[in-house]
């Protein structure tokens, strides 16, 4: 650190035609009082002059692992850095970072970075490259490690095509880095999403229709607004587009353990509990009147049996335990309630019961009958069961939640690791 709000920024530039745009990053950061140093890949020299980068940063540019007198400079520089920004990041650089390749100076330096050092990656490439399965695997893998990957923009590309892959506007890149690492004023938010799956045998499960799309969309919207988001989602649930810390779960017991662990270890300002959790778990199985293997054990039940009986056991309500598990007393809880009836009085009674039982600060209500009819309305109630807002789209819900639950301000005064230091599980 070079001051209370001033940071040491290590900019890494790879060989993209958009490399020249990195000059504006350097200039803006230095004008704001941050210190900037630059490393480049060998191919970057084909797109931008080293003298330009040196003049703007005020430091020599590192681009050769074996340069005389600089054999250990790449290690020293990553130790110096508060934040690493890889911009632009080509398809090759993304996959190299994911695979841990150290075949040039930038790759070697990234492997020498301390665990938990914030890294922001700003991709720029042809749209087919961006959507290539290898690149998408790398992007998803980097997100799992807590590395922030900014979604590229759509528009005209240097190759003459139009599509996703364009380097985002530099103003947006600056905002992306600013909100996460240079002046973080966002809240720490935990979102649960998707449905649990209860194992019957090696190939069969009991689950529900939850896609997790609402939770993923909320995570995207809140992360884009600069909040530190952790998404605890089902393995099969929709994934967010913006970089957030992702942790996956399978069945009720798995979600129970991971939710409790997160709440006890990390001080979240807000918990948005949108997961669709099974009310029951499997206890025993009977095939043609005879006890079968215990539920969840490996093996496949005989499909020729004429009768299969599944015995269930009641699961406790996880939402009721969230505030008790939280290590932060000020944690606000947003619970979700799904009903399936046309009667507004019964809907309101269900919301009131959830508020009373869980101690939630807010409840988001929707109704399955309305959803099936194509009218997916999110109704937000406060702890006094007063209707605060009706939202016709998840983005409207996210905006409303930001206004009433996570308004601008400093995070709760409790220690929490940065986004990159969570334990990521897939």
Coordinates of C-alpha atoms in Angstrom, one line a residue:
X1 CA 0.0 0.0 0.0
X2 CA 1.2 3.5 -0.7
X3 CA -1.4 5.4 1.3
X4 CA -4.8 4.9 2.9
X5 CA -6.6 4.7 -0.4
X6 CA -3.7 4.5 -2.9
X7 CA -2.7 1.2 -4.3
X8 CA 0.1 -0.4 -6.2
X9 CA -1.3 -1.7 -9.5
X10 CA 0.5 -4.2 -11.7
X11 CA -0.9 -4.0 -15.2
X12 CA -0.3 -7.0 -17.4
X13 CA -0.8 -6.5 -21.2
X14 CA -1.1 -9.4 -23.6
X15 CA -1.0 -9.4 -27.4
X16 CA -4.4 -8.0 -28.5
X17 CA -5.1 -5.2 -30.9
X18 CA -6.9 -3.6 -28.0
X19 CA -3.6 -3.3 -26.1
X20 CA -3.3 0.4 -26.9
X21 CA -6.4 1.1 -24.8
X22 CA -4.4 0.1 -21.7
X23 CA -2.6 3.4 -21.9
X24 CA -5.7 5.2 -20.6
X25 CA -5.9 2.9 -17.6
X26 CA -2.3 3.7 -16.7
X27 CA -2.9 7.5 -17.1
X28 CA -6.1 7.5 -15.1
X29 CA -4.7 5.4 -12.3
X30 CA -1.6 7.6 -11.9
X31 CA -3.7 10.8 -11.9
X32 CA -5.7 9.3 -9.1
X33 CA -2.5 8.8 -7.1
X34 CA -2.0 5.1 -7.6
X35 CA 1.4 3.6 -8.5
X36 CA 1.5 1.6 -11.7
X37 CA 4.0 -0.9 -13.2
X38 CA 3.6 -2.8 -16.4
X39 CA 4.5 -6.3 -17.6
X40 CA 3.8 -7.5 -21.1
X41 CA 3.8 -10.8 -23.0
X42 CA 6.2 -11.0 -25.9
X43 CA 3.4 -10.6 -28.4
X44 CA 2.1 -7.4 -26.9
X45 CA 5.1 -5.6 -28.4
X46 CA 3.5 -6.1 -31.8
X47 CA 0.6 -3.9 -30.8
X48 CA 2.0 -1.2 -28.5
X49 CA 5.4 0.4 -27.9
X50 CA 7.3 -0.3 -24.7
X51 CA 8.4 3.3 -24.6
X52 CA 4.8 4.4 -24.4
X53 CA 4.1 2.2 -21.5
X54 CA 7.3 3.2 -19.7
X55 CA 6.6 6.9 -20.2
X56 CA 3.0 6.6 -18.8
X57 CA 3.9 4.4 -15.9
X58 CA 7.1 6.0 -14.9
X59 CA 8.8 2.6 -14.6
X60 CA 10.7 0.3 -17.0
X61 CA 8.5 -2.3 -18.6
X62 CA 9.2 -6.0 -17.8
X63 CA 8.8 -8.3 -20.8
X64 CA 11.7 -10.7 -20.7
X65 CA 12.1 -13.4 -18.0
X66 CA 15.9 -13.5 -18.7
X67 CA 16.7 -9.8 -19.1
X68 CA 20.1 -9.0 -17.5
X69 CA 19.7 -7.7 -14.0
X70 CA 16.0 -8.5 -13.8
X71 CA 16.0 -12.2 -13.1
X72 CA 14.0 -11.8 -9.9
X73 CA 12.1 -8.7 -10.8
X74 CA 8.9 -10.5 -11.7
X75 CA 8.7 -12.0 -8.2
X76 CA 9.5 -8.6 -6.6
X77 CA 6.8 -6.9 -8.6
X78 CA 4.0 -9.3 -7.7
X79 CA 5.0 -9.0 -4.0
X80 CA 4.8 -5.2 -4.5
X81 CA 1.4 -5.2 -6.1
X82 CA -1.9 -4.8 -4.2
X83 CA -3.9 -5.7 -7.3
X84 CA -3.0 -7.3 -10.7
X85 CA -5.0 -6.3 -13.7
X86 CA -4.6 -8.4 -16.9
X87 CA -5.9 -6.1 -19.7
X88 CA -6.4 -7.0 -22.4
X89 CA -6.5 -10.7 -21.9
X90 CA -6.4 -12.8 -25.0
X91 CA -7.8 -16.3 -25.4
X92 CA -4.3 -17.7 -25.1
X93 CA -3.6 -15.7 -21.9
X94 CA -6.9 -16.8 -20.3
X95 CA -6.2 -20.5 -20.9
X96 CA -2.6 -20.1 -19.9
X97 CA -3.7 -18.5 -16.6
X98 CA -6.2 -21.3 -16.0
X99 CA -3.7 -24.0 -16.8
X100 CA -0.9 -22.4 -14.8
X101 CA 1.5 -22.2 -17.7
X102 CA 4.7 -20.3 -17.0
X103 CA 6.1 -20.1 -20.6
X104 CA 6.7 -16.4 -20.5
X105 CA 7.3 -13.6 -18.0
X106 CA 3.6 -12.9 -17.3
X107 CA 2.8 -16.5 -16.7
X108 CA 5.7 -17.0 -14.4
X109 CA 4.8 -13.9 -12.4
X110 CA 1.2 -14.9 -12.0
X111 CA 2.3 -18.3 -10.6
X112 CA 4.5 -16.4 -8.1
X113 CA 1.6 -14.3 -6.8
X114 CA 0.6 -14.9 -3.2
X115 CA -2.7 -16.8 -2.7
X116 CA -5.5 -14.3 -2.3
X117 CA -3.8 -11.5 -4.2
X118 CA -6.7 -9.8 -6.1
X119 CA -6.5 -10.4 -9.9
X120 CA -8.9 -8.8 -12.4
X121 CA -9.0 -10.2 -16.0
X122 CA -10.4 -8.1 -18.8
X123 CA -10.9 -10.3 -21.9
X124 CA -10.7 -9.1 -25.6
X125 CA -10.9 -11.5 -28.5
X126 CA -12.9 -12.7 -31.5
X127 CA -16.4 -13.8 -30.6
X128 CA -15.8 -17.4 -31.7
X129 CA -12.7 -17.5 -29.5
X130 CA -14.7 -16.2 -26.6
X131 CA -17.4 -18.8 -27.0
X132 CA -15.0 -21.7 -27.6
X133 CA -15.4 -24.4 -25.0
X134 CA -11.8 -24.3 -24.0
X135 CA -12.0 -20.5 -23.3
X136 CA -15.3 -20.9 -21.4
X137 CA -13.8 -23.7 -19.3
X138 CA -10.9 -21.4 -18.5
X139 CA -13.2 -18.5 -17.6
X140 CA -15.4 -20.7 -15.3
X141 CA -12.4 -22.2 -13.7
X142 CA -10.8 -18.8 -13.0
X143 CA -14.1 -17.6 -11.4
X144 CA -14.1 -20.7 -9.2
X145 CA -10.7 -19.6 -7.9
X146 CA -12.0 -16.2 -7.1
X147 CA -10.4 -14.4 -10.0
X148 CA -12.6 -11.6 -11.3
X149 CA -13.3 -12.0 -15.0
X150 CA -15.1 -9.0 -16.5
X151 CA -17.6 -10.0 -19.3
X152 CA -16.5 -8.6 -22.7
X153 CA -18.7 -6.2 -24.6
X154 CA -20.6 -6.9 -27.8
X155 CA -20.1 -4.8 -30.9
X156 CA -17.9 -4.4 -33.9
X157 CA -14.6 -6.4 -33.6
X158 CA -11.2 -5.7 -35.2
X159 CA -11.6 -8.7 -37.5
X160 CA -14.7 -7.1 -39.1
X161 CA -17.2 -9.3 -37.4
X162 CA -19.8 -8.3 -34.9
X163 CA -20.4 -10.1 -31.6
X164 CA -19.3 -10.6 -28.0
X165 CA -15.6 -10.3 -27.3
X166 CA -14.9 -6.6 -27.6
X167 CA -12.8 -5.0 -24.8
X168 CA -15.3 -3.2 -22.6
X169 CA -15.2 0.6 -22.5
X170 CA -12.2 1.8 -20.5
X171 CA -14.5 3.8 -18.3
X172 CA -16.3 0.5 -17.4
X173 CA -13.0 -1.3 -16.8
X174 CA -11.9 1.5 -14.5
X175 CA -15.2 1.2 -12.6
X176 CA -14.9 -2.6 -12.5
X177 CA -11.5 -2.4 -10.8
X178 CA -12.4 0.7 -8.7
X179 CA -15.5 -0.9 -7.0
X180 CA -13.8 -4.2 -6.3
X181 CA -10.3 -3.3 -5.2
X182 CA -9.5 0.4 -5.1
X183 CA -12.4 1.9 -3.3
X184 CA -14.7 -1.0 -2.2
X185 CA -17.8 0.4 -0.6
X186 CA -20.1 -2.4 -1.5
X187 CA -21.8 -4.8 0.9
X188 CA -20.8 -8.4 1.5
X189 CA -23.7 -10.5 0.2
X190 CA -24.4 -14.3 0.3
X191 CA -26.9 -15.6 -2.1
X192 CA -28.3 -19.2 -2.2
X193 CA -29.8 -20.5 -5.4
X194 CA -31.1 -23.6 -7.1
X195 CA -32.7 -26.8 -5.8
X196 CA -31.4 -29.6 -3.7
X197 CA -31.2 -33.2 -5.1
X198 CA -31.8 -36.1 -2.8
X199 CA -30.1 -39.3 -4.0
X200 CA -32.2 -42.5 -4.4
X201 CA -29.6 -44.6 -6.0
X202 CA -26.5 -44.2 -8.2
X203 CA -28.6 -42.8 -11.1
X204 CA -31.9 -41.5 -9.6
X205 CA -32.6 -38.5 -7.5
X206 CA -35.5 -36.5 -6.1
X207 CA -35.4 -32.8 -6.9
X208 CA -37.5 -29.8 -7.9
X209 CA -37.9 -27.5 -10.8
X210 CA -35.8 -24.7 -9.5
X211 CA -33.3 -23.5 -12.1
X212 CA -31.4 -21.0 -9.9
X213 CA -31.8 -18.3 -12.6
X214 CA -33.2 -15.8 -10.1
X215 CA -30.2 -16.2 -7.8
X216 CA -27.8 -16.0 -10.6
X217 CA -29.4 -12.8 -12.0
X218 CA -29.4 -11.2 -8.5
X219 CA -25.7 -12.1 -8.2
X220 CA -24.9 -10.6 -11.6
X221 CA -26.8 -7.3 -10.8
X222 CA -25.3 -6.9 -7.3
X223 CA -21.8 -7.8 -8.4
X224 CA -22.0 -5.3 -11.3
X225 CA -23.0 -2.7 -8.7
X226 CA -19.7 -3.3 -6.8
X227 CA -20.9 -5.6 -4.0
X228 CA -18.8 -8.6 -2.9
X229 CA -21.1 -11.5 -3.8
X230 CA -20.8 -15.1 -2.8
X231 CA -23.2 -17.4 -4.7
X232 CA -23.9 -20.7 -3.0
X233 CA -25.7 -22.6 -5.8
X234 CA -26.8 -26.1 -6.7
X235 CA -24.4 -27.9 -9.0
X236 CA -27.0 -27.9 -11.8
X237 CA -28.2 -24.3 -11.2
X238 CA -27.7 -21.4 -13.6
X239 CA -24.3 -19.7 -13.3
X240 CA -23.8 -15.9 -13.0
X241 CA -22.2 -14.0 -15.8
X242 CA -20.3 -11.6 -13.6
X243 CA -17.3 -12.7 -11.5
X244 CA -18.5 -13.8 -8.0
X245 CA -17.3 -16.3 -5.5
X246 CA -19.1 -19.6 -6.4
X247 CA -19.6 -22.5 -4.1
X248 CA -21.8 -25.5 -5.1
X249 CA -24.0 -27.9 -3.2
X250 CA -25.9 -31.1 -3.9
X251 CA -28.3 -32.4 -1.3
X252 CA -29.8 -30.9 1.8
X253 CA -27.0 -32.1 4.1
X254 CA -24.4 -30.7 1.8
X255 CA -26.1 -27.3 1.6
X256 CA -26.6 -27.3 5.4
X257 CA -22.9 -27.8 6.0
X258 CA -21.7 -25.2 3.5
X259 CA -24.2 -22.6 4.4
X260 CA -23.3 -22.9 8.1
X261 CA -19.6 -22.8 7.3
X262 CA -19.9 -19.6 5.3
X263 CA -22.0 -17.8 7.9
X264 CA -19.7 -18.8 10.7
X265 CA -16.5 -17.9 8.9
X266 CA -17.4 -14.8 7.0
X267 CA -19.3 -11.6 8.1
X268 CA -22.0 -11.0 5.5
X269 CA -24.0 -7.8 5.5
X270 CA -26.9 -9.5 3.6
X271 CA -28.0 -13.1 3.0
X272 CA -30.5 -13.6 0.1
X273 CA -31.8 -17.1 0.7
X274 CA -33.4 -18.0 -2.7
X275 CA -32.5 -21.7 -2.8
X276 CA -35.4 -24.2 -3.2
X277 CA -34.6 -26.7 -0.4
X278 CA -36.2 -30.1 -0.1
X279 CA -38.5 -30.4 2.9
X280 CA -37.7 -34.1 3.1
X281 CA -34.6 -36.3 2.7
X282 CA -34.6 -40.0 2.0
X283 CA -34.4 -42.3 4.9
X284 CA -35.0 -45.8 3.6
X285 CA -36.1 -47.7 0.5
X286 CA -38.3 -50.8 0.0
X287 CA -38.4 -52.9 -3.2
X288 CA -41.4 -55.2 -3.5
X289 CA -41.8 -55.1 0.3
X290 CA -38.2 -55.8 1.1
X291 CA -35.7 -53.3 2.5
X292 CA -33.3 -52.2 -0.1
X293 CA -30.0 -50.4 0.2
X294 CA -29.9 -47.3 2.4
X295 CA -30.8 -44.2 0.5
X296 CA -27.8 -42.6 -1.2
X297 CA -25.7 -45.8 -1.3
X298 CA -24.0 -46.7 -4.5
X299 CA -25.7 -49.1 -6.8
X300 CA -28.8 -49.1 -9.1
X301 CA -32.1 -50.4 -7.9
X302 CA -33.7 -53.2 -9.9
X303 CA -35.9 -51.6 -12.6
X304 CA -37.9 -54.8 -12.9
X305 CA -39.4 -54.5 -9.4
X306 CA -43.2 -54.0 -9.4
X307 CA -43.2 -51.7 -6.4
X308 CA -40.7 -49.1 -4.9
X309 CA -41.5 -47.5 -1.6
X310 CA -39.5 -44.4 -0.5
X311 CA -39.5 -43.4 3.1
X312 CA -38.7 -39.8 3.8
X313 CA -37.6 -37.9 6.9
X314 CA -38.4 -34.2 7.6
X315 CA -35.6 -31.7 7.1
X316 CA -35.3 -28.7 9.4
X317 CA -35.8 -25.2 7.9
X318 CA -32.4 -23.8 7.1
X319 CA -33.8 -20.2 6.8
X320 CA -34.7 -20.4 10.5
X321 CA -31.0 -21.0 11.4
X322 CA -29.3 -18.3 9.3
X323 CA -29.3 -15.5 11.8
X324 CA -28.2 -17.8 14.6
X325 CA -25.3 -19.1 12.5
X326 CA -24.1 -15.7 11.3
X327 CA -21.0 -14.4 12.9
X328 CA -22.3 -10.9 12.1
X329 CA -25.1 -9.7 14.3
X330 CA -26.1 -7.0 11.8
X331 CA -26.7 -9.5 9.0
X332 CA -29.9 -8.7 7.1
X333 CA -31.9 -11.7 5.9
X334 CA -33.9 -11.8 2.7
X335 CA -36.0 -14.9 2.6
X336 CA -38.0 -16.3 -0.3
X337 CA -41.5 -17.7 -0.1
X338 CA -43.2 -19.6 -3.0
X339 CA -46.9 -20.3 -2.7
X340 CA -49.3 -22.1 -5.1
X341 CA -52.8 -20.5 -4.5
X342 CA -55.0 -17.8 -5.9
X343 CA -56.0 -16.5 -2.5
X344 CA -54.2 -13.3 -1.5
X345 CA -55.1 -13.8 2.2
X346 CA -53.5 -17.2 2.2
X347 CA -50.4 -15.9 0.4
X348 CA -50.1 -13.1 2.9
X349 CA -50.5 -15.5 5.8
X350 CA -47.7 -17.7 4.4
X351 CA -45.4 -14.6 4.2
X352 CA -46.3 -13.6 7.8
X353 CA -45.6 -17.1 9.1
X354 CA -42.2 -17.1 7.5
X355 CA -41.3 -13.7 8.8
X356 CA -42.3 -14.7 12.4
X357 CA -40.5 -18.0 12.3
X358 CA -37.2 -17.1 10.6
X359 CA -36.7 -13.5 11.9
X360 CA -36.1 -12.4 8.3
X361 CA -35.9 -8.7 7.6
X362 CA -37.5 -9.0 4.2
X363 CA -39.5 -11.7 2.3
X364 CA -39.7 -12.0 -1.5
X365 CA -42.9 -13.7 -2.4
X366 CA -44.0 -15.3 -5.7
X367 CA -46.7 -17.7 -6.6
X368 CA -46.3 -20.8 -8.8
X369 CA -49.7 -20.5 -10.4
X370 CA -48.9 -17.0 -11.5
X371 CA -45.5 -18.1 -12.8
X372 CA -47.0 -20.9 -14.8
X373 CA -49.5 -18.4 -16.3
X374 CA -46.6 -16.2 -17.4
X375 CA -47.0 -13.6 -14.7
X376 CA -43.9 -13.8 -12.6
X377 CA -44.3 -11.1 -10.0
X378 CA -41.9 -10.7 -7.1
X379 CA -43.5 -9.1 -4.1
X380 CA -41.2 -7.7 -1.4
X381 CA -42.5 -7.5 2.2
X382 CA -40.8 -5.9 5.2
X383 CA -40.6 -7.5 8.6
X384 CA -44.0 -5.9 9.5
X385 CA -45.5 -7.7 6.5
X386 CA -46.1 -4.4 4.7
X387 CA -45.8 -4.7 0.9
X388 CA -42.8 -2.6 -0.1
X389 CA -42.8 -3.2 -3.9
X390 CA -44.1 -5.4 -6.7
X391 CA -41.4 -6.2 -9.3
X392 CA -42.2 -7.6 -12.7
X393 CA -38.6 -8.7 -13.5
X394 CA -35.7 -10.0 -11.5
X395 CA -33.6 -6.9 -12.5
X396 CA -36.3 -4.7 -10.9
X397 CA -36.1 -6.9 -7.8
X398 CA -32.4 -6.5 -7.7
X399 CA -32.7 -2.7 -7.9
X400 CA -35.3 -2.7 -5.2
X401 CA -33.2 -4.9 -2.9
X402 CA -30.2 -2.5 -3.4
X403 CA -32.3 0.4 -2.4
X404 CA -33.9 -1.0 0.7
X405 CA -31.4 -3.7 1.9
X406 CA -28.0 -2.7 0.6
X407 CA -28.0 1.1 0.2
X408 CA -24.5 2.7 -0.4
X409 CA -22.3 2.8 2.7
X410 CA -19.4 1.1 4.4
X411 CA -19.6 -2.7 4.9
X412 CA -20.3 -4.1 8.4
X413 CA -17.3 -3.5 10.7
X414 CA -16.2 -7.2 10.8
X415 CA -13.3 -8.9 9.2
X416 CA -13.9 -10.9 6.1
X417 CA -11.5 -12.3 3.5
X418 CA -11.4 -10.7 0.1
X419 CA -13.4 -12.3 -2.7
X420 CA -10.4 -14.3 -3.8
X421 CA -9.8 -16.0 -0.5
X422 CA -12.9 -18.0 -0.1
X423 CA -12.7 -21.7 -0.2
X424 CA -14.1 -22.6 -3.6
X425 CA -15.8 -26.0 -4.0
X426 CA -17.2 -27.5 -7.1

